mmCIF file of C-alpha atoms in Angstrom:
data_model
loop_
_atom_site.group_PDB
_atom_site.id
_atom_site.type_symbol
_atom_site.label_atom_id
_atom_site.label_comp_id
_atom_site.label_asym_id
_atom_site.label_seq_id
_atom_site.Cartn_x
_atom_site.Cartn_y
_atom_site.Cartn_z
ATOM 1 C CA MET A 12 0.000 0.000 0.000
ATOM 2 C CA THR A 13 1.208 3.490 -0.851
ATOM 3 C CA LEU A 14 0.132 7.019 -0.016
ATOM 4 C CA ASP A 15 0.136 9.505 -2.904
ATOM 5 C CA VAL A 16 0.342 13.200 -1.925
ATOM 6 C CA VAL A 17 0.177 16.193 -4.295
ATOM 7 C CA SER A 18 0.501 19.934 -3.636
ATOM 8 C CA PHE A 19 -0.907 22.403 -6.161
ATOM 9 C CA ASN A 20 -1.345 26.169 -6.440
ATOM 10 C CA VAL A 21 -4.531 26.571 -8.485
ATOM 11 C CA TYR A 22 -3.557 30.109 -9.572
ATOM 12 C CA VAL A 23 -6.341 32.488 -8.593
ATOM 13 C CA GLY A 24 -4.304 35.604 -7.836
ATOM 14 C CA LEU A 25 -5.397 39.119 -8.696
ATOM 15 C CA ARG A 26 -3.255 39.101 -11.840
ATOM 16 C CA SER A 27 -4.006 35.563 -13.000
ATOM 17 C CA ARG A 28 -3.789 34.971 -16.727
ATOM 18 C CA GLY A 29 -4.996 32.074 -18.808
ATOM 19 C CA ALA A 30 -8.285 30.212 -18.968
ATOM 20 C CA PRO A 31 -10.987 30.791 -16.317
ATOM 21 C CA VAL A 32 -10.206 28.897 -13.143
ATOM 22 C CA ARG A 33 -13.175 26.519 -13.403
ATOM 23 C CA GLU A 34 -12.122 25.402 -16.863
ATOM 24 C CA ARG A 35 -8.645 24.693 -15.555
ATOM 25 C CA ALA A 36 -10.018 23.067 -12.397
ATOM 26 C CA ALA A 37 -12.161 20.620 -14.348
ATOM 27 C CA GLU A 38 -9.061 19.452 -16.197
ATOM 28 C CA PHE A 39 -6.686 19.225 -13.245
ATOM 29 C CA CYS A 40 -9.327 17.337 -11.243
ATOM 30 C CA ARG A 41 -9.616 14.838 -14.094
ATOM 31 C CA ARG A 42 -5.846 14.352 -14.138
ATOM 32 C CA LEU A 43 -5.598 14.035 -10.366
ATOM 33 C CA THR A 44 -8.325 11.396 -10.405
ATOM 34 C CA GLU A 45 -6.335 9.440 -12.985
ATOM 35 C CA LEU A 46 -3.266 9.691 -10.731
ATOM 36 C CA ASP A 47 -5.270 8.140 -7.858
ATOM 37 C CA VAL A 48 -4.122 10.785 -5.372
ATOM 38 C CA ASP A 49 -4.773 10.133 -1.661
ATOM 39 C CA VAL A 50 -4.077 13.605 -0.221
ATOM 40 C CA LEU A 51 -4.252 16.933 -2.057
ATOM 41 C CA LEU A 52 -2.894 20.227 -0.719
ATOM 42 C CA LEU A 53 -4.415 23.238 -2.480
ATOM 43 C CA GLN A 54 -3.297 26.877 -2.444
ATOM 44 C CA GLU A 55 -5.064 30.002 -3.777
ATOM 45 C CA VAL A 56 -8.554 28.590 -3.312
ATOM 46 C CA TRP A 57 -9.918 32.012 -2.465
ATOM 47 C CA THR A 58 -13.662 31.297 -2.515
ATOM 48 C CA ALA A 59 -15.851 28.623 -0.946
ATOM 49 C CA PRO A 60 -17.736 28.068 -4.249
ATOM 50 C CA LEU A 61 -14.439 27.283 -5.991
ATOM 51 C CA LEU A 62 -13.540 24.777 -3.285
ATOM 52 C CA ARG A 63 -16.952 23.123 -3.645
ATOM 53 C CA PHE A 64 -16.485 23.018 -7.427
ATOM 54 C CA ILE A 65 -13.120 21.289 -7.051
ATOM 55 C CA ALA A 66 -14.277 18.891 -4.325
ATOM 56 C CA ALA A 67 -17.307 17.823 -6.378
ATOM 57 C CA ARG A 68 -14.954 16.718 -9.160
ATOM 58 C CA LEU A 69 -12.742 14.717 -6.810
ATOM 59 C CA PRO A 70 -15.190 12.217 -5.279
ATOM 60 C CA SER A 71 -12.314 9.921 -4.306
ATOM 61 C CA LEU A 72 -11.221 12.646 -1.832
ATOM 62 C CA PRO A 73 -14.428 13.128 0.184
ATOM 63 C CA HIS A 74 -12.860 14.647 3.303
ATOM 64 C CA ALA A 75 -11.941 18.350 3.316
ATOM 65 C CA ALA A 76 -10.032 20.447 5.846
ATOM 66 C CA TRP A 77 -10.153 24.240 5.799
ATOM 67 C CA LEU A 78 -11.221 27.080 8.055
ATOM 68 C CA PRO A 79 -13.302 30.086 6.986
ATOM 69 C CA GLY A 80 -11.716 33.518 6.676
ATOM 70 C CA LEU A 81 -13.522 36.792 7.343
ATOM 71 C CA ALA A 82 -15.369 36.624 4.010
ATOM 72 C CA GLY A 83 -16.224 32.940 4.365
ATOM 73 C CA HIS A 84 -13.421 31.930 2.008
ATOM 74 C CA PRO A 85 -10.848 29.274 2.951
ATOM 75 C CA ALA A 86 -8.442 31.080 5.281
ATOM 76 C CA GLY A 87 -5.125 31.658 3.541
ATOM 77 C CA GLY A 88 -6.647 30.230 0.359
ATOM 78 C CA LEU A 89 -5.648 26.838 1.794
ATOM 79 C CA ALA A 90 -7.459 23.498 1.794
ATOM 80 C CA VAL A 91 -6.595 19.818 2.155
ATOM 81 C CA LEU A 92 -8.664 17.088 0.493
ATOM 82 C CA ALA A 93 -8.136 13.479 1.529
ATOM 83 C CA ARG A 94 -9.303 9.942 0.983
ATOM 84 C CA ARG A 95 -9.369 9.178 4.722
ATOM 85 C CA PRO A 96 -11.266 11.067 7.473
ATOM 86 C CA LEU A 97 -9.641 14.196 8.894
ATOM 87 C CA CYS A 98 -9.713 15.837 12.316
ATOM 88 C CA PRO A 99 -10.703 19.503 12.676
ATOM 89 C CA PRO A 100 -7.783 21.588 11.361
ATOM 90 C CA THR A 101 -5.864 24.487 12.854
ATOM 91 C CA TYR A 102 -4.925 27.650 10.994
ATOM 92 C CA THR A 103 -2.154 30.037 12.025
ATOM 93 C CA PRO A 104 -1.987 33.397 10.204
ATOM 94 C CA PHE A 105 1.240 35.271 9.533
ATOM 95 C CA THR A 106 0.002 38.403 11.316
ATOM 96 C CA SER A 107 3.098 38.663 13.535
ATOM 97 C CA ALA A 108 5.543 38.531 10.598
ATOM 98 C CA ARG A 109 7.076 41.815 9.477
ATOM 99 C CA PRO A 110 9.788 42.728 6.927
ATOM 100 C CA ASP A 111 13.124 44.164 8.010
ATOM 101 C CA GLY A 112 13.570 46.356 4.941
ATOM 102 C CA GLY A 113 11.626 48.142 2.244
ATOM 103 C CA GLY A 114 9.791 51.434 2.243
ATOM 104 C CA LEU A 115 6.518 52.277 3.947
ATOM 105 C CA PRO A 116 4.272 51.145 1.037
ATOM 106 C CA PHE A 117 6.007 47.749 0.973
ATOM 107 C CA ARG A 118 5.635 47.363 4.733
ATOM 108 C CA VAL A 119 1.936 48.249 4.625
ATOM 109 C CA VAL A 120 1.202 45.852 1.762
ATOM 110 C CA SER A 121 3.224 43.117 3.477
ATOM 111 C CA ALA A 122 1.247 43.544 6.696
ATOM 112 C CA LEU A 123 -2.029 43.240 4.789
ATOM 113 C CA ARG A 124 -0.845 40.115 2.979
ATOM 114 C CA CYS A 125 0.255 38.551 6.246
ATOM 115 C CA ARG A 126 -3.302 38.918 7.513
ATOM 116 C CA LEU A 127 -4.536 36.949 4.509
ATOM 117 C CA GLN A 128 -1.914 34.188 4.540
ATOM 118 C CA GLY A 129 -0.824 31.496 6.971
ATOM 119 C CA VAL A 130 -0.448 27.767 7.528
ATOM 120 C CA LEU A 131 -3.118 25.056 7.783
ATOM 121 C CA ALA A 132 -2.423 21.880 9.777
ATOM 122 C CA VAL A 133 -4.621 18.791 9.991
ATOM 123 C CA ARG A 134 -4.305 15.209 11.241
ATOM 124 C CA THR A 135 -6.031 12.117 9.966
ATOM 125 C CA VAL A 136 -8.547 10.624 12.386
ATOM 126 C CA ASP A 137 -6.522 7.413 12.634
ATOM 127 C CA GLY A 138 -3.566 9.412 13.999
ATOM 128 C CA THR A 139 -1.067 8.216 11.405
ATOM 129 C CA LEU A 140 -0.616 11.371 9.316
ATOM 130 C CA LEU A 141 -0.138 15.098 9.872
ATOM 131 C CA VAL A 142 -0.431 17.431 6.877
ATOM 132 C CA GLY A 143 0.725 21.048 6.787
ATOM 133 C CA ASN A 144 -0.208 23.342 3.905
ATOM 134 C CA THR A 145 1.004 26.909 3.417
ATOM 135 C CA GLN A 146 1.547 29.784 1.025
ATOM 136 C CA LEU A 147 4.038 32.509 1.873
ATOM 137 C CA THR A 148 4.098 36.051 0.508
ATOM 138 C CA ALA A 149 5.164 36.241 -3.138
ATOM 139 C CA ASN A 150 8.535 37.792 -3.926
ATOM 140 C CA GLY A 151 7.995 39.723 -7.141
ATOM 141 C CA ASP A 152 11.588 40.998 -7.037
ATOM 142 C CA GLY A 153 12.964 37.629 -8.130
ATOM 143 C CA ASP A 154 15.830 38.100 -5.650
ATOM 144 C CA TRP A 155 16.078 35.712 -2.695
ATOM 145 C CA SER A 156 19.376 36.991 -1.311
ATOM 146 C CA ALA A 157 19.709 38.003 2.333
ATOM 147 C CA ALA A 158 19.835 41.644 1.229
ATOM 148 C CA ASN A 159 16.396 41.543 -0.408
ATOM 149 C CA ARG A 160 13.505 43.322 1.308
ATOM 150 C CA HIS A 161 11.497 40.053 1.514
ATOM 151 C CA HIS A 162 14.193 38.128 3.382
ATOM 152 C CA GLY A 163 13.240 39.050 6.944
ATOM 153 C CA LEU A 164 9.532 38.660 6.215
ATOM 154 C CA HIS A 165 10.037 35.215 4.712
ATOM 155 C CA ARG A 166 12.295 34.115 7.567
ATOM 156 C CA ARG A 167 9.609 34.988 10.102
ATOM 157 C CA GLN A 168 6.880 33.317 8.036
ATOM 158 C CA VAL A 169 8.898 30.099 7.742
ATOM 159 C CA ARG A 170 9.438 30.058 11.495
ATOM 160 C CA ILE A 171 5.700 30.495 12.074
ATOM 161 C CA VAL A 172 5.095 27.535 9.765
ATOM 162 C CA GLN A 173 7.602 25.321 11.576
ATOM 163 C CA THR A 174 6.315 26.313 15.018
ATOM 164 C CA ALA A 175 2.711 25.606 13.993
ATOM 165 C CA LEU A 176 3.629 22.210 12.554
ATOM 166 C CA ARG A 177 5.580 21.187 15.638
ATOM 167 C CA ALA A 178 2.649 22.240 17.823
ATOM 168 C CA ALA A 179 0.406 20.019 15.684
ATOM 169 C CA GLY A 180 2.726 17.025 16.146
ATOM 170 C CA ALA A 181 5.251 17.191 13.318
ATOM 171 C CA HIS A 182 8.190 14.775 13.689
ATOM 172 C CA THR A 183 6.407 12.900 16.511
ATOM 173 C CA MET A 184 3.604 11.315 14.482
ATOM 174 C CA PRO A 185 4.254 8.253 12.298
ATOM 175 C CA LEU A 186 4.220 10.454 9.181
ATOM 176 C CA SER A 187 4.301 14.225 8.700
ATOM 177 C CA VAL A 188 4.041 16.029 5.357
ATOM 178 C CA LEU A 189 4.534 19.773 4.869
ATOM 179 C CA GLY A 190 3.853 21.299 1.484
ATOM 180 C CA GLY A 191 2.748 24.341 -0.394
ATOM 181 C CA ASP A 192 3.887 27.388 -2.296
ATOM 182 C CA PHE A 193 6.688 28.789 -0.140
ATOM 183 C CA ASN A 194 7.594 31.479 -2.679
ATOM 184 C CA ILE A 195 11.241 30.986 -1.648
ATOM 185 C CA ALA A 196 13.798 29.681 -4.122
ATOM 186 C CA SER A 197 15.550 26.462 -3.128
ATOM 187 C CA SER A 198 18.828 28.139 -4.140
ATOM 188 C CA GLY A 199 18.383 30.944 -1.596
ATOM 189 C CA PRO A 200 19.810 31.341 1.920
ATOM 190 C CA LEU A 201 16.472 30.533 3.608
ATOM 191 C CA TYR A 202 16.277 27.018 2.180
ATOM 192 C CA PRO A 203 17.892 25.444 5.306
ATOM 193 C CA GLU A 204 15.087 26.960 7.382
ATOM 194 C CA ILE A 205 12.448 25.554 5.022
ATOM 195 C CA VAL A 206 13.743 22.031 5.691
ATOM 196 C CA GLU A 207 14.323 22.973 9.358
ATOM 197 C CA HIS A 208 18.031 22.212 9.034
ATOM 198 C CA GLY A 209 17.398 18.606 8.059
ATOM 199 C CA ALA A 210 14.367 17.781 10.200
ATOM 200 C CA TRP A 211 12.355 17.577 6.966
ATOM 201 C CA HIS A 212 13.404 15.473 3.992
ATOM 202 C CA ASP A 213 13.052 17.226 0.632
ATOM 203 C CA PRO A 214 12.652 14.380 -1.899
ATOM 204 C CA LEU A 215 12.870 16.677 -4.930
ATOM 205 C CA ALA A 216 16.046 18.447 -3.819
ATOM 206 C CA ASP A 217 18.368 16.534 -6.113
ATOM 207 C CA ALA A 218 16.217 17.082 -9.201
ATOM 208 C CA GLY A 219 16.321 20.866 -8.784
ATOM 209 C CA ARG A 220 13.568 21.314 -11.360
ATOM 210 C CA PRO A 221 11.735 24.677 -11.249
ATOM 211 C CA THR A 222 8.138 24.573 -10.055
ATOM 212 C CA TYR A 223 7.217 28.046 -11.326
ATOM 213 C CA ARG A 224 6.704 28.384 -15.072
ATOM 214 C CA ALA A 225 9.193 30.554 -16.939
ATOM 215 C CA GLU A 226 6.356 31.616 -19.264
ATOM 216 C CA TYR A 227 4.926 33.772 -16.464
ATOM 217 C CA LEU A 228 8.193 35.554 -15.648
ATOM 218 C CA PRO A 229 9.717 38.708 -17.156
ATOM 219 C CA PRO A 230 12.086 37.998 -20.063
ATOM 220 C CA GLY A 231 15.470 36.798 -18.890
ATOM 221 C CA ARG A 232 14.442 35.933 -15.328
ATOM 222 C CA PRO A 233 15.173 32.262 -14.529
ATOM 223 C CA ALA A 234 12.438 30.018 -13.150
ATOM 224 C CA GLN A 235 12.952 28.691 -9.617
ATOM 225 C CA ARG A 236 11.837 25.829 -7.429
ATOM 226 C CA ILE A 237 9.533 27.501 -4.907
ATOM 227 C CA ASP A 238 6.969 24.740 -4.188
ATOM 228 C CA TYR A 239 7.797 21.903 -1.814
ATOM 229 C CA LEU A 240 6.502 18.617 -0.396
ATOM 230 C CA LEU A 241 8.587 17.776 2.665
ATOM 231 C CA VAL A 242 8.412 14.510 4.581
ATOM 232 C CA SER A 243 9.244 13.347 8.103
ATOM 233 C CA GLY A 244 8.899 9.844 9.538
ATOM 234 C CA ARG A 245 8.807 7.624 6.460
ATOM 235 C CA PRO A 246 11.037 6.906 3.460
ATOM 236 C CA VAL A 247 9.937 8.303 0.103
ATOM 237 C CA LEU A 248 9.269 5.720 -2.601
ATOM 238 C CA ALA A 249 9.058 8.204 -5.480
ATOM 239 C CA ALA A 250 8.834 11.949 -6.123
ATOM 240 C CA ASP A 251 8.116 13.939 -9.265
ATOM 241 C CA LEU A 252 6.240 16.914 -10.691
ATOM 242 C CA VAL A 253 2.755 16.482 -12.164
ATOM 243 C CA LEU A 254 0.190 18.668 -13.952
ATOM 244 C CA THR A 255 3.042 19.818 -16.143
ATOM 245 C CA GLU A 256 1.501 19.667 -19.616
ATOM 246 C CA PRO A 257 -0.947 22.218 -21.096
ATOM 247 C CA ALA A 258 -4.490 21.096 -21.834
ATOM 248 C CA GLY A 259 -5.476 22.011 -25.387
ATOM 249 C CA SER A 260 -7.450 25.245 -25.535
ATOM 250 C CA VAL A 261 -7.303 25.533 -21.731
ATOM 251 C CA GLY A 262 -3.527 25.953 -21.865
ATOM 252 C CA PHE A 263 -1.416 25.744 -18.726
ATOM 253 C CA LEU A 264 -3.372 24.563 -15.684
ATOM 254 C CA SER A 265 -1.498 26.987 -13.411
ATOM 255 C CA ASP A 266 1.612 29.127 -13.240
ATOM 256 C CA HIS A 267 2.972 26.408 -10.924
ATOM 257 C CA LEU A 268 3.814 22.748 -11.370
ATOM 258 C CA ALA A 269 2.607 20.293 -8.735
ATOM 259 C CA PRO A 270 5.045 18.304 -6.564
ATOM 260 C CA ARG A 271 3.990 14.715 -5.843
ATOM 261 C CA VAL A 272 5.428 12.183 -3.394
ATOM 262 C CA ARG A 273 4.624 8.512 -2.962
ATOM 263 C CA LEU A 274 5.079 7.064 0.517
ATOM 264 C CA PRO A 275 4.624 3.659 2.177
ATOM 265 C CA GLU A 276 1.444 3.365 4.230
#
């Protein structure tokens, strides 16, 4: 028996391009059903109707974990769908995170984004699996050096994620999985904090394949690996990227590729 886990940013930002999200969702749900996924981590699900639309097309994942935000949307745009029953989740916002640098407009916008973003954690009812799902603030500068204005903000957000996951039982349960759109390049100085200095195993580290599509970047800017599926407690049988190919007239399903890991039950 194996456990198949996928993380996917469905791409519903304010500046999203491409086909309408429901057209793309119908196609990625079809592909995920064919992949026989057991656990799905979703980011940028910013409305409850969109989550219902997606869940209705994934009947093999009948159990959903999310918490409502102020407008009734999934808090942080985050949801987890699973084949097995889930406990009530916890959600920790990034409200205490602040940047070290940048001007006043950047600091104000960052504070607002931190109110909208955070980390979702949920256990399976049988107590064998903990799942963490997150999306950090996007770095539109394309610079992940320690001198960049996002560095301090991202460092604090990552630490909030790790603290929330440890509080939920990460590294003590039989299996813990942490995934999502970290918006931090694996080549940057914060990568050791993403993997908590080795506490998490990053099964796609050696491949080094970008998870953000170059087609959505300014000319000349290299694509980076910014999405992760990290594992603690079990060996990884296989890891790859899925939802990589465009779908006819629908085009790309997202501006992100989807990490997938296969684990022993």
